[in-house]
Short mmCIF file of C-alpha atoms in Angstrom, two decimals:
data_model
loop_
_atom_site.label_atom_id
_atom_site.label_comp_id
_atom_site.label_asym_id
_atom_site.label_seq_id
_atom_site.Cartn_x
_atom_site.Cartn_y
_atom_site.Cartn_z
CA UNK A 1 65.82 45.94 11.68
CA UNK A 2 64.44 48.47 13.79
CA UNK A 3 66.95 50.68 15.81
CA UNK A 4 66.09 53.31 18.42
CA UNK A 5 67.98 56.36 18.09
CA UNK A 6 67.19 59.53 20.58
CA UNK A 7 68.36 62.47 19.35
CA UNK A 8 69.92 65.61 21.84
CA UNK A 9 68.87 68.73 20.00
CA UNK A 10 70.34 69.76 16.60
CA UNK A 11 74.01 69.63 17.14
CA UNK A 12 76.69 67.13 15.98
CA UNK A 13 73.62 64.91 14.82
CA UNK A 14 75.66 62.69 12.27
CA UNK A 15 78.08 61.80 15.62
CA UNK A 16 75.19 60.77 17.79
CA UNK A 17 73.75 58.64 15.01
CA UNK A 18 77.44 57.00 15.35
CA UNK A 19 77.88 56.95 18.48
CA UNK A 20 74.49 55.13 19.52
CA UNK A 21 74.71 52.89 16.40
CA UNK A 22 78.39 51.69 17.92
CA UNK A 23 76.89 51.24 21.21
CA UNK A 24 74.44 48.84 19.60
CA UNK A 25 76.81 46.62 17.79
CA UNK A 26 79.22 46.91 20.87
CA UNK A 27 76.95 45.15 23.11
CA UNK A 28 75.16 42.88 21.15
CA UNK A 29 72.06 44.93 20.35
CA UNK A 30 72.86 44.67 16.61
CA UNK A 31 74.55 41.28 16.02
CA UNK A 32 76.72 40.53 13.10
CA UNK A 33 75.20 40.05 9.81
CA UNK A 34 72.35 41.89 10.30
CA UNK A 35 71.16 44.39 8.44
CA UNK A 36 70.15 48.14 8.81
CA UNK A 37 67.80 50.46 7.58
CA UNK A 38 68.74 52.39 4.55
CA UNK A 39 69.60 55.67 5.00
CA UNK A 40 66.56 57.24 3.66
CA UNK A 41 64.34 55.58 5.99
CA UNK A 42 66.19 55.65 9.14
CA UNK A 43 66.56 59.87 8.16
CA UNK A 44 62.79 59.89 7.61
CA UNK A 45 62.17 58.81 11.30
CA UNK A 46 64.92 60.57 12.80
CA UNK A 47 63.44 63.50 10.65
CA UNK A 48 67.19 64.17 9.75
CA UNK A 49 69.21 65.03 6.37
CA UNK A 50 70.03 61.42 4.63
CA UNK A 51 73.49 63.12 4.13
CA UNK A 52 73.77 63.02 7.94
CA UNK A 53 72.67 58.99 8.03
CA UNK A 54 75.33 58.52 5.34
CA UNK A 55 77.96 60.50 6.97
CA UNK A 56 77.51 58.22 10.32
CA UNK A 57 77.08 54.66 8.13
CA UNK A 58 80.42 55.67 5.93
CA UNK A 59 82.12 56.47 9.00
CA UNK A 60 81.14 52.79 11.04
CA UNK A 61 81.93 51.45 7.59
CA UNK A 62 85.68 53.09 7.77
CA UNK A 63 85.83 51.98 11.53
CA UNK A 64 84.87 48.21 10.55
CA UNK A 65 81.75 48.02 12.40
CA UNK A 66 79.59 48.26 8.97
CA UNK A 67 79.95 46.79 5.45
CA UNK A 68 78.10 48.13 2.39
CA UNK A 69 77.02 45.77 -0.15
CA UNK A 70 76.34 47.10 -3.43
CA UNK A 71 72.11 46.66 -4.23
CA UNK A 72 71.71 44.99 -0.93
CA UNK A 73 72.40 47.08 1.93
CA UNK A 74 74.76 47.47 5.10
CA UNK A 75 74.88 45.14 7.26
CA UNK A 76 76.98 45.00 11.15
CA UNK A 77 80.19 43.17 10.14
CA UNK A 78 81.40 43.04 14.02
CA UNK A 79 81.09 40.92 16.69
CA UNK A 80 80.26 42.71 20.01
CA UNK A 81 82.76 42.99 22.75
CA UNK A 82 80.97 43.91 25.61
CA UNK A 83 77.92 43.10 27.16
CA UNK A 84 75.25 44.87 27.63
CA UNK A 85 73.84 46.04 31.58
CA UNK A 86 71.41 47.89 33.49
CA UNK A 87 72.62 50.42 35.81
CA UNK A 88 73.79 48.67 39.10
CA UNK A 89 71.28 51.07 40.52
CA UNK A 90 70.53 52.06 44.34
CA UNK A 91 66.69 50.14 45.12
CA UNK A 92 66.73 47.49 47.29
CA UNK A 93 64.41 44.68 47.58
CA UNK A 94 62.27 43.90 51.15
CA UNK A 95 64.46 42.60 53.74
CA UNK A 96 63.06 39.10 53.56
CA UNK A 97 64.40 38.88 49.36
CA UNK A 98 67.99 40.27 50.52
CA UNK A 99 69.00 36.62 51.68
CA UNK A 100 66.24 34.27 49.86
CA UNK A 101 67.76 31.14 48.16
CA UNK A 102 65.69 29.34 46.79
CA UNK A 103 66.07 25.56 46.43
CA UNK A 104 69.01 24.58 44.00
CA UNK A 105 67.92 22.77 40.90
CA UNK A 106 69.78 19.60 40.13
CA UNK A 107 71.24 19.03 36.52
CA UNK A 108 70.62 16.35 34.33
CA UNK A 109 72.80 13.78 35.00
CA UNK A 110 73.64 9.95 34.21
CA UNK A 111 72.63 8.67 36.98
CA UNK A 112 69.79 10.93 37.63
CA UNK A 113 67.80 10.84 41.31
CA UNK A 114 66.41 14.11 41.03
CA UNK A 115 63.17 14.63 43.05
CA UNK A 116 59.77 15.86 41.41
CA UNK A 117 60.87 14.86 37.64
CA UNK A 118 58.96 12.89 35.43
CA UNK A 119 59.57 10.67 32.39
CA UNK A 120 59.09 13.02 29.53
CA UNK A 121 59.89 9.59 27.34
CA UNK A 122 56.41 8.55 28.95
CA UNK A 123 54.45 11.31 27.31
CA UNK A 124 52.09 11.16 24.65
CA UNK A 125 53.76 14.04 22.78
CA UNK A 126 52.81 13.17 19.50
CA UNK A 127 48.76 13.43 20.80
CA UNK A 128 48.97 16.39 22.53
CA UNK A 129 51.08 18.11 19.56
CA UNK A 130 47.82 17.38 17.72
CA UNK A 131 45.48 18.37 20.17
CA UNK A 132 47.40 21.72 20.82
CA UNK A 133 47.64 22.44 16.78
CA UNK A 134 43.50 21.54 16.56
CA UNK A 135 43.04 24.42 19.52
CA UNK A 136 45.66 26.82 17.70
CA UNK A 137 43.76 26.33 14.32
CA UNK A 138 40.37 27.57 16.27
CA UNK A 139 39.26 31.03 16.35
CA UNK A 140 41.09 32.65 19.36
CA UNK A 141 40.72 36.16 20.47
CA UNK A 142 40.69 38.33 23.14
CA UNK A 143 41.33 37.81 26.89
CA UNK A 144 40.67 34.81 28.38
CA UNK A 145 38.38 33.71 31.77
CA UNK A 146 40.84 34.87 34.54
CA UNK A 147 39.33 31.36 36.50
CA UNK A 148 40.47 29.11 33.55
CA UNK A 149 39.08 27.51 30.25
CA UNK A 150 35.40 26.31 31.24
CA UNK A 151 35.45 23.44 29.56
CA UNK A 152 38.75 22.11 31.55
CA UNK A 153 37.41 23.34 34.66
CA UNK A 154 34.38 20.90 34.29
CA UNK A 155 36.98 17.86 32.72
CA UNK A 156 39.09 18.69 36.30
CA UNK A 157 35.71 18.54 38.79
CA UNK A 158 34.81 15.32 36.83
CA UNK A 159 38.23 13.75 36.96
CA UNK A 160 39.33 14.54 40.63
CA UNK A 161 35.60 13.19 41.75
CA UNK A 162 35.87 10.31 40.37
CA UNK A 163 39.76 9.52 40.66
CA UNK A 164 40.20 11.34 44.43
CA UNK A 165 36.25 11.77 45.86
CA UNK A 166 36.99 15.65 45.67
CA UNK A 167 33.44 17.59 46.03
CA UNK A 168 33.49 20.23 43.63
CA UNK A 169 31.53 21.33 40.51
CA UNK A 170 33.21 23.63 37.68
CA UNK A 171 32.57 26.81 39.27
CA UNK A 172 34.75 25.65 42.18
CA UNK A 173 37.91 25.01 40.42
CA UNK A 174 40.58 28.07 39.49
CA UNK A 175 43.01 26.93 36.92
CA UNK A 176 46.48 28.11 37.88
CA UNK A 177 50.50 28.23 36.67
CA UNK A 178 50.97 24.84 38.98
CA UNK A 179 50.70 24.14 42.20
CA UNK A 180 52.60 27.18 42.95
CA UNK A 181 50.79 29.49 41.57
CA UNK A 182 48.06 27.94 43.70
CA UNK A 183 49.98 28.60 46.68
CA UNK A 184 50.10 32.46 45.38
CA UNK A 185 47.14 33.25 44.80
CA UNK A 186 45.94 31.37 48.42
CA UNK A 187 48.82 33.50 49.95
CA UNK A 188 47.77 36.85 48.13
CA UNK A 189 44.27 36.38 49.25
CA UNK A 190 44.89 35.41 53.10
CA UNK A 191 48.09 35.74 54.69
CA UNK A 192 47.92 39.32 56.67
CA UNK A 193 51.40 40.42 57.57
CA UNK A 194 53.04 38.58 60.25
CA UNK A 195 50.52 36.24 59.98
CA UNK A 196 51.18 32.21 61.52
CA UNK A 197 51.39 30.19 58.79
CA UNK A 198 52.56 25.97 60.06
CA UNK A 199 53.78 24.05 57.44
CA UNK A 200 55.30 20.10 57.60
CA UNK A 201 59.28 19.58 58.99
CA UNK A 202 60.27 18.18 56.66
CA UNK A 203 58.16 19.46 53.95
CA UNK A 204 58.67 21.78 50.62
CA UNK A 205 60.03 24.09 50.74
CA UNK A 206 59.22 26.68 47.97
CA UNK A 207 55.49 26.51 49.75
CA UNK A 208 57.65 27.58 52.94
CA UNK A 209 59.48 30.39 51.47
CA UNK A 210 56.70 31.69 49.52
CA UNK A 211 54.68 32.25 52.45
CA UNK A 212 57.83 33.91 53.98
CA UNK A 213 57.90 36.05 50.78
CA UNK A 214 54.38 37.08 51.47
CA UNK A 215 54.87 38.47 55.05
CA UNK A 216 54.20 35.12 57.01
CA UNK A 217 55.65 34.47 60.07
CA UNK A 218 56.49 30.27 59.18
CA UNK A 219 56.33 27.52 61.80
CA UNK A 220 57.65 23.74 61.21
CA UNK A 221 55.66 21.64 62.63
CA UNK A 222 56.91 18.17 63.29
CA UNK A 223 55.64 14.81 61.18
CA UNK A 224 55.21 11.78 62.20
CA UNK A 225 54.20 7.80 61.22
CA UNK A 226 50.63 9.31 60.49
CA UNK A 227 51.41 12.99 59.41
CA UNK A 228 51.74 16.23 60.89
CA UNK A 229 51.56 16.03 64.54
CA UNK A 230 48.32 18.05 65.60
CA UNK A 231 49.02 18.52 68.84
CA UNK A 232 51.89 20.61 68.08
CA UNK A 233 50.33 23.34 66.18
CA UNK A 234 50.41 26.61 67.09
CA UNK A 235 47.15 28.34 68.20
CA UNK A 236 47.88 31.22 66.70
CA UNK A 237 48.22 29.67 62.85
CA UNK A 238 45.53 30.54 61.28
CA UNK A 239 46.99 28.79 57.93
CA UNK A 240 48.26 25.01 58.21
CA UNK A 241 49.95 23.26 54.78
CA UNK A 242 50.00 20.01 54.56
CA UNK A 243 50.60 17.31 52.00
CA UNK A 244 48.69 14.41 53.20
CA UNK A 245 48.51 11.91 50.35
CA UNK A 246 51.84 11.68 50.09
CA UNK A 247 54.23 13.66 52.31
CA UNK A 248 56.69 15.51 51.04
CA UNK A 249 59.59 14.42 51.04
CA UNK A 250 59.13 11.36 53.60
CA UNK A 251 56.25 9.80 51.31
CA UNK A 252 53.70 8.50 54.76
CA UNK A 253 50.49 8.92 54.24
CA UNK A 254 48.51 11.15 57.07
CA UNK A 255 46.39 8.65 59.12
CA UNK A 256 42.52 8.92 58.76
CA UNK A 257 42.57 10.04 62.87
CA UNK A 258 44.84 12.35 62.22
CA UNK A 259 43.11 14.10 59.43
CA UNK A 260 40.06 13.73 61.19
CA UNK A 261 42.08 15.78 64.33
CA UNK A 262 43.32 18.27 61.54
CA UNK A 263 40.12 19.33 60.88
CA UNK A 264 38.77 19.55 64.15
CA UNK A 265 41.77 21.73 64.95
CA UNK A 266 41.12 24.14 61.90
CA UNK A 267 37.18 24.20 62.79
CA UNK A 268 38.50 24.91 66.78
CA UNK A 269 40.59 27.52 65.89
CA UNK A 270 39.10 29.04 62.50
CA UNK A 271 41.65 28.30 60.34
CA UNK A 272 42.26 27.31 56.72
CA UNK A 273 43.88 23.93 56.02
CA UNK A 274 45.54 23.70 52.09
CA UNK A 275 45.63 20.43 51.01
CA UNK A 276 48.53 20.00 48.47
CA UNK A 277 47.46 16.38 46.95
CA UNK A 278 51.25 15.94 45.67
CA UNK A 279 51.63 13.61 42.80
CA UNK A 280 48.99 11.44 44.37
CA UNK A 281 47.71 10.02 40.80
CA UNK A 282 51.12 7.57 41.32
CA UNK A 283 49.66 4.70 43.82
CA UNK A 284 51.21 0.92 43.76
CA UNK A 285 50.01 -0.09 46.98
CA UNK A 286 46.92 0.17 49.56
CA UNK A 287 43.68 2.02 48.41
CA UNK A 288 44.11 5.38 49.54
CA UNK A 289 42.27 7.71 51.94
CA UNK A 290 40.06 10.49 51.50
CA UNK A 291 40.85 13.87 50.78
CA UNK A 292 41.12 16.05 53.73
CA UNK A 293 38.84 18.56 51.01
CA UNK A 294 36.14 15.42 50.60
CA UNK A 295 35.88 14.72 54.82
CA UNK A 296 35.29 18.65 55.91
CA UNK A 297 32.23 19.77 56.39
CA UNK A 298 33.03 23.23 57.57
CA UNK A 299 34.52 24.81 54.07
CA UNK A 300 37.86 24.82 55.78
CA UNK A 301 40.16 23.40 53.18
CA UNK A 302 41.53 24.50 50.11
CA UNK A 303 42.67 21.69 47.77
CA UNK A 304 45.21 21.53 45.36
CA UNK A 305 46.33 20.04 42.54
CA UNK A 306 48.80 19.92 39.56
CA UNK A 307 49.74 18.13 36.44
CA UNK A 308 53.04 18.79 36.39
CA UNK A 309 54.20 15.21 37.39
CA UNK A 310 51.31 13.50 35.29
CA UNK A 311 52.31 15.28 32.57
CA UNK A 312 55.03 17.96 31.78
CA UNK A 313 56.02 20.88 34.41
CA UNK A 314 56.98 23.05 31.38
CA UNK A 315 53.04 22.99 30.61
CA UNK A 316 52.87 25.28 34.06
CA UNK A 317 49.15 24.10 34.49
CA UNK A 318 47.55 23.49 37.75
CA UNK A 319 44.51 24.04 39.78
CA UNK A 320 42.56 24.70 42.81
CA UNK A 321 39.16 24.26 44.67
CA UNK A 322 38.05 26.62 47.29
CA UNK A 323 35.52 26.88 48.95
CA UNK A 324 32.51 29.15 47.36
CA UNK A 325 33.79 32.19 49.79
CA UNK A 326 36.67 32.73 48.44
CA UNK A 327 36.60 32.41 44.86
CA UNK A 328 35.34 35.29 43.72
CA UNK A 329 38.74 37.43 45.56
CA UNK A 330 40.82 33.87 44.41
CA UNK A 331 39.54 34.67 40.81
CA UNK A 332 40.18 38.74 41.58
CA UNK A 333 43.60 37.54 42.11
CA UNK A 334 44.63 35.47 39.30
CA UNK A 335 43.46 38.41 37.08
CA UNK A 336 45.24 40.76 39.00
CA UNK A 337 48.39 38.78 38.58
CA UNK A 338 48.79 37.65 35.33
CA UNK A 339 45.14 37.67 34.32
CA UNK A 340 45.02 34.10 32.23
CA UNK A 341 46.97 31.31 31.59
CA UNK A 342 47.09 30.10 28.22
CA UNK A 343 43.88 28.65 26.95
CA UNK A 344 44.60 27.00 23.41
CA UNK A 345 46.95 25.09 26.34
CA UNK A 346 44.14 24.48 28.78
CA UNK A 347 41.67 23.37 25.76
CA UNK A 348 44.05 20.78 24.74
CA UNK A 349 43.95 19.64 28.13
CA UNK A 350 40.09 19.81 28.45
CA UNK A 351 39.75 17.18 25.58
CA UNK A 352 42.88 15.51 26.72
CA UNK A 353 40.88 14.34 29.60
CA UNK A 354 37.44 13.87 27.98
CA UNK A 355 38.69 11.62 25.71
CA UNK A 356 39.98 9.26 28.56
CA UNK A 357 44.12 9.99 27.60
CA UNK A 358 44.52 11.47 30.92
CA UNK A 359 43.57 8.20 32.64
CA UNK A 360 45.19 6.32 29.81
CA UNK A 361 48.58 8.06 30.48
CA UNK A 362 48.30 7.79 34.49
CA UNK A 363 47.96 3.89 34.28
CA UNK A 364 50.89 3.49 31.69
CA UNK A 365 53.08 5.33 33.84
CA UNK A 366 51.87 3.97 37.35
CA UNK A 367 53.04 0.54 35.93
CA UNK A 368 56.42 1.84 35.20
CA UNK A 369 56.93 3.73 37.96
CA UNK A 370 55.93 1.33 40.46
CA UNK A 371 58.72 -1.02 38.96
CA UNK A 372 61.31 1.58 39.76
CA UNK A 373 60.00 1.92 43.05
CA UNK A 374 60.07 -1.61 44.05
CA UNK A 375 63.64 -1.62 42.67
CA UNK A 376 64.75 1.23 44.18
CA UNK A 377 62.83 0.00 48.11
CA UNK A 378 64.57 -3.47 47.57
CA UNK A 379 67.74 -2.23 47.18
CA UNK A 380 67.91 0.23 50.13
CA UNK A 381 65.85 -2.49 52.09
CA UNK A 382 69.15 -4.67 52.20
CA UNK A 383 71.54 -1.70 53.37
CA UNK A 384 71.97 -1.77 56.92
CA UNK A 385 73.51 1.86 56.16
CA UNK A 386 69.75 3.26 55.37
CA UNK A 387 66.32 3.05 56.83
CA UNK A 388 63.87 3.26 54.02
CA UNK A 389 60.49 5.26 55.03
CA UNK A 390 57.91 3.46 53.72
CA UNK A 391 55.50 5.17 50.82
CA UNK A 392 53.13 3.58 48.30
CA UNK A 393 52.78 6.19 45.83
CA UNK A 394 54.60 9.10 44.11
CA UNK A 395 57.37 9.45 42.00
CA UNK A 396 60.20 9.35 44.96
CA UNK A 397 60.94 7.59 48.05
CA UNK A 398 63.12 8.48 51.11
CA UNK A 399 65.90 6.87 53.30
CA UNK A 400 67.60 7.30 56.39
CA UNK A 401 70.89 7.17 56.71
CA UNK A 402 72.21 5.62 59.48
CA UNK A 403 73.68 7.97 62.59
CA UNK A 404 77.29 9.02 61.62
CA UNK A 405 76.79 7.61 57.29
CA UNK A 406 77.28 9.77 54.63
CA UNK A 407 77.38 10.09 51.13
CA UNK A 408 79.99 11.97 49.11
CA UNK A 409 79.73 14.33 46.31
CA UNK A 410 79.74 12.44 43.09
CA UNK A 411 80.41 13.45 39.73
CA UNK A 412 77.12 11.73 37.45
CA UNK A 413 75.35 10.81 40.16
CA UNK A 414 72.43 13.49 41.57
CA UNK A 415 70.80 12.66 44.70
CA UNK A 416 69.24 15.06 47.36
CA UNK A 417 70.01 15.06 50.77
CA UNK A 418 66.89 15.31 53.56
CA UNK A 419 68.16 18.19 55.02
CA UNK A 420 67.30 19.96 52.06
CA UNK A 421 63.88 20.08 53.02
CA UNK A 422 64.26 20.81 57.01
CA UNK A 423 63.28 24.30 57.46
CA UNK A 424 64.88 24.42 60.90
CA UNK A 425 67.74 22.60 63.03
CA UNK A 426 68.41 19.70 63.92
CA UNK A 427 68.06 18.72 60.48
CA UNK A 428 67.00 15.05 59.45
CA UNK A 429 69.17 12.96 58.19
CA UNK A 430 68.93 10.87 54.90
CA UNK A 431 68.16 10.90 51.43
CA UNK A 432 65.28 11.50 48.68
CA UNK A 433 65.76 9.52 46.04
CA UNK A 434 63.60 10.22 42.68
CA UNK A 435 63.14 7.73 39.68
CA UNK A 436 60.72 9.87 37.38
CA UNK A 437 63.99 11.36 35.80
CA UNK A 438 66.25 7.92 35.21
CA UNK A 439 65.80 4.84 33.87
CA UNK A 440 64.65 1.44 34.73
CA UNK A 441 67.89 0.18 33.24
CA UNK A 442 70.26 2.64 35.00
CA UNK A 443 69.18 2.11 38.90
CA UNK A 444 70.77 -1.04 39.32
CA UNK A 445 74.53 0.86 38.67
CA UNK A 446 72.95 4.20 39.96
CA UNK A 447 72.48 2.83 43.17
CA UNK A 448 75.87 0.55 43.14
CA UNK A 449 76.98 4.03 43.01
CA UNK A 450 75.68 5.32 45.66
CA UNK A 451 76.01 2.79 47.94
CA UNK A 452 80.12 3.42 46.89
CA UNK A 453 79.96 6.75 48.52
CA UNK A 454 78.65 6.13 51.22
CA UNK A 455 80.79 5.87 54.45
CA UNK A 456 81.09 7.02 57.91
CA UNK A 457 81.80 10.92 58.29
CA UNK A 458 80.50 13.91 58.33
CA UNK A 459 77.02 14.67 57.54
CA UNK A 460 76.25 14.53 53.84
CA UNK A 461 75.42 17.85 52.30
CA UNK A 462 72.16 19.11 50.98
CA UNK A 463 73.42 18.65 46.95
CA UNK A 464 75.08 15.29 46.31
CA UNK A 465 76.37 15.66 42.81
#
C-alpha cells in the first residue's frame, strides 16, 4: 500500500510520520487490515532514518492503530472514526447551478411504474458478455476516433435507414454518452448566451435544464393532439426541441402537417430543429411517420438517437446525425469533452447489429411490451377517474386525472406525476405510467393499487411513492 507522506523540513520528523499516518487510518484512507510498507522502504522514499519510520510505527502500534506481525508485516488494526472532507471552501458555482434540481430518480420498487426503464430481464446478456470479451481480447491501444468506432457508425446509418428512413451515411453520425450527451455537444456547439431555445410543455426535462445550464434563455411551448403547436413559437428561438415520434411524456405522435409547418418555420426563421426520436424502436400500432431529419431539405435538423431503452442505459451509448456543417465543430466537441467513448463497447455494438441481434432483440421486446401496454390502456380506459392519452409506441403511457383526483403517496408503489415534466404553471394534471421496469404479472395488483389511492383532494405531487 502506497501512502503519501509530505514532510515540513527536518524537525520532529518521526511525529509527522505519526501524525499523517493517524490521519489516514482516522478517516478511512487506510482501512483495517491493510497493510503498510516496511519501514525500510517507506524511509527510502521519505529519504528518512528507518529508526525514525520505526519510532512512528511502534508508537501507532502502542496507540492501537497498528499491529506488528512477526515475518509478515504491520498492518492498520482500527476502524476509522471520522470521515474524510474537502474544505467547505469559498467558490461558488454560476447563478443558474445555485438552485438546479434535477429530476428525482425513482427507486426500485414492487410495484414499479418508473418512466424511461427497460427490462434488463429482456437482454441478451449472455451475447453481448461474449461479444464485449471477443473486442477486449483484440489488440486495443491508443486513443480512440473522437466521432465514434467506424465500424458502428456505418452499422447505425444502415440500421436507422432502413428501420426510421433517416438519410445519413457513416460520416454523418457522432457516437455519443446517450441522448444527453447529444444534447451537449448540440448545446456546446450552438446555444450563444441568452440565446431562445423552445422546447415541448410538457416535455423532458433534463433537455430543458441543460440548455438552461448552457446559458439559454428556455421557452415552453404548448403541445397539442398533433405536437408542438407552431404557431406559438417564438420568433426569436433560433433552437426548437422536439420529440415527435413519440412525445414525451404525453406519447402523441406530431401530425405529418405539423411537421411539415415545423420545418417551414425553422427554414422561415433560420433555425435548428433537434429531433429527439425517443424510444421510437417500441411501435404496436399504426405505421409511423417520417422523420422530421428524412422530410427537410434545408439541413435544418439534427437527429437523435439512443440505445438506452433498446438496450441498457448503463451502456451510456448514443448517437447523432448532423448535418455536414456542423460536424466537424460537433466532432471538435466531443474531443474536447471527454474525447472518446469506449470503443471495445461500441465494437460490440457494431457486430451486435451486423449480425441482425439488434433487430432480433427490438422484436422480442416490442411483443412484450406491447402486452403491458394494452394492459395497462385497458385498465385506465375503464376509470372514469383518468383520461388516458392515446400513444402507440414507447415504453410508457400517460393519463389524466380527472379535475379535483389525486393519488396518494404509497409505500411500493412508484408512479410519476405529469407535473413533473411541466416546466411552467399551470401545471398538467395526471400521470406517466412506465411498464419497462415491472412485470407483466405485477400490473394487474400494481394498478389495483393505484386505483386505491386515488381520491378527490388536493393535487397529487410530482413523486408518488
Amino acid at each position: 500500500m502506497d501512502v503519501h507522506i509530505s514532510l515540513d523540513g527536518r524537525r520532529d520528523l518521526a511525529a509527522q510520520v505519526y501524525r499523517q499516518l493517524l490521519d489516514a487510518v482516522l478517516d478511512g484512507r487506510l482501512r483495517s487490515g491493510e497493510r503498510l510498507p516496511p519501514t525500510r522502504e517507506l524511509a527510502r522514499r521519505l529519504e528518512i532514518s528507518r529508526n525514525t519510520v520505526a519510532l512512528a510505527y511502534d508508537r501507532l502500534v502502542a496507540d492501537g492503530f497498528l499491529t506488528g506481525r512477526a515475518g509478515a508485516g504491520t498492518f492498520v488494526s482500527a476502524e476509522p472514526v471520522r470521515g474524510r472532507t474537502a474544505p467547505k471552501g469559498v467558490i461558488r458555482p454560476r447563478a443558474v447551478w445555485e438552485d438546479m434540481k434535477t429530476p428525482e430518480r425513482l427507486q426500485p420498487t414492487r410495484y414499479d411504474f418508473r418512466v424511461g426503464v427497460p427490462d434488463a430481464r429482456l437482454f441478451p446478456m449472455q451475447t453481448w458478455r461474449r461479444l464485449v470479451a471477443r473486442e477486449l481480447r483484440a489488440n486495443v491501444a491508443g486513443y480512440g476516433d473522437p466521432a465514434g468506432h467506424e465500424p458502428l457508425r456505418e452499422a447505425i446509418s444502415r440500421h436507422i435507414g432502413l428501420s426510421r428512413s433517416v438519410q445519413a451515411g457513416a460520416g454523418d453520425v457522432l457516437i455519443t454518452g446517450g441522448a444527453q450527451q447529444a444534447l451537449d455537444l448540440i448545446g456546446r456547439v450552438l446555444i450563444e448566451p441568452n440565446a431562445v431555445v423552445a422546447v415541448e410543455e410538457p416535455g423532458y426535462p433534463p433537455a430543458r435544464l441543460l440548455f438552461r445550464t448552457l446559458g439559454a434563455r428556455v421557452v415552453g411551448v404548448p403541445v397539442d393532439g398533433e405536437g408542438i403547436d407552431v404557431s406559438a413559437l417564438p420568433g426569436e428561438a433560433r433552437i426548437v426541441y422536439v420529440t415527435p415520434s413519440h412525445q414525451f411524456p404525453l406519447g402523441t405522435p406530431m401530425s405529418l402537417t405539423r411537421r411539415t409547418a415545423l420545418l417551414a418555420w425553422a427554414e422561415r426563421r433560420r433555425a435548428v430543429v433537434i429531433e429527439d426520436d425517443y424510444d421510437s424502436e417500441f411501435r404496436f400500432g399504426e405505421r409511423p411517420l417520417e422523420p422530421l431529419q428524412s422530410l427537410d431539405r434545408a439541413g435544418r435538423v439534427i437527429y437523435v438517437g439512443s440505445f438506452s431503452k433498446t438496450l441498457l442505459p448503463m451502456l451510456r451509448l448514443g448517437f447523432l446525425v448532423a448535418p455536414a456543417s456542423l460536424a466537424p465543430a460537433l466532432r471538435a466537441a466531443r474531443q474536447l469533452s471527454d474525447w472518446h467513448g469506449e470503443v471495445p463497447t461500441q465494437a460490440a455494438l457494431a457486430r451486435f447489429i451486423d449480425e441482425g441481434l439488434l433487430a432480433r432483440h427490438i422484436r422480442k421486446a416490442t411483443r412484450e411490451y406491447a402486452a403491458r401496454h394494452a394492459m395497462i390502456a385497458e385498465a385506465l380506459a375503464g376509470d372514469e377517474r383518468l383520461r388516458p392519452v392515446p400513444s402507440t409506441a414507447g415504453l410508457h403511457l400517460c393519463a389524466r386525472l380527472a379535475p379535483g383526483v389525486s393519488v396518494r403517496p404509497t409505500p411500493g408503489l412508484a408512479v410519476e406525476a405529469l407535473e413533473a415534466y411541466c416546466g411552467q404553471a399551470p401545471a398538467q394534471h395526471g400521470l406517466v405510467l412506465g411498464y419497462g421496469a415491472i412485470g407483466t404479472d405485477a400490473i394487474p395488483e400494481g394498478l389495483r393499487l393505484l386505483r386505491s389511492r386515488m381520491s378527490a383532494g388536493p393535487e397529487a405531487a410530482t413523486s408518488l411513492t
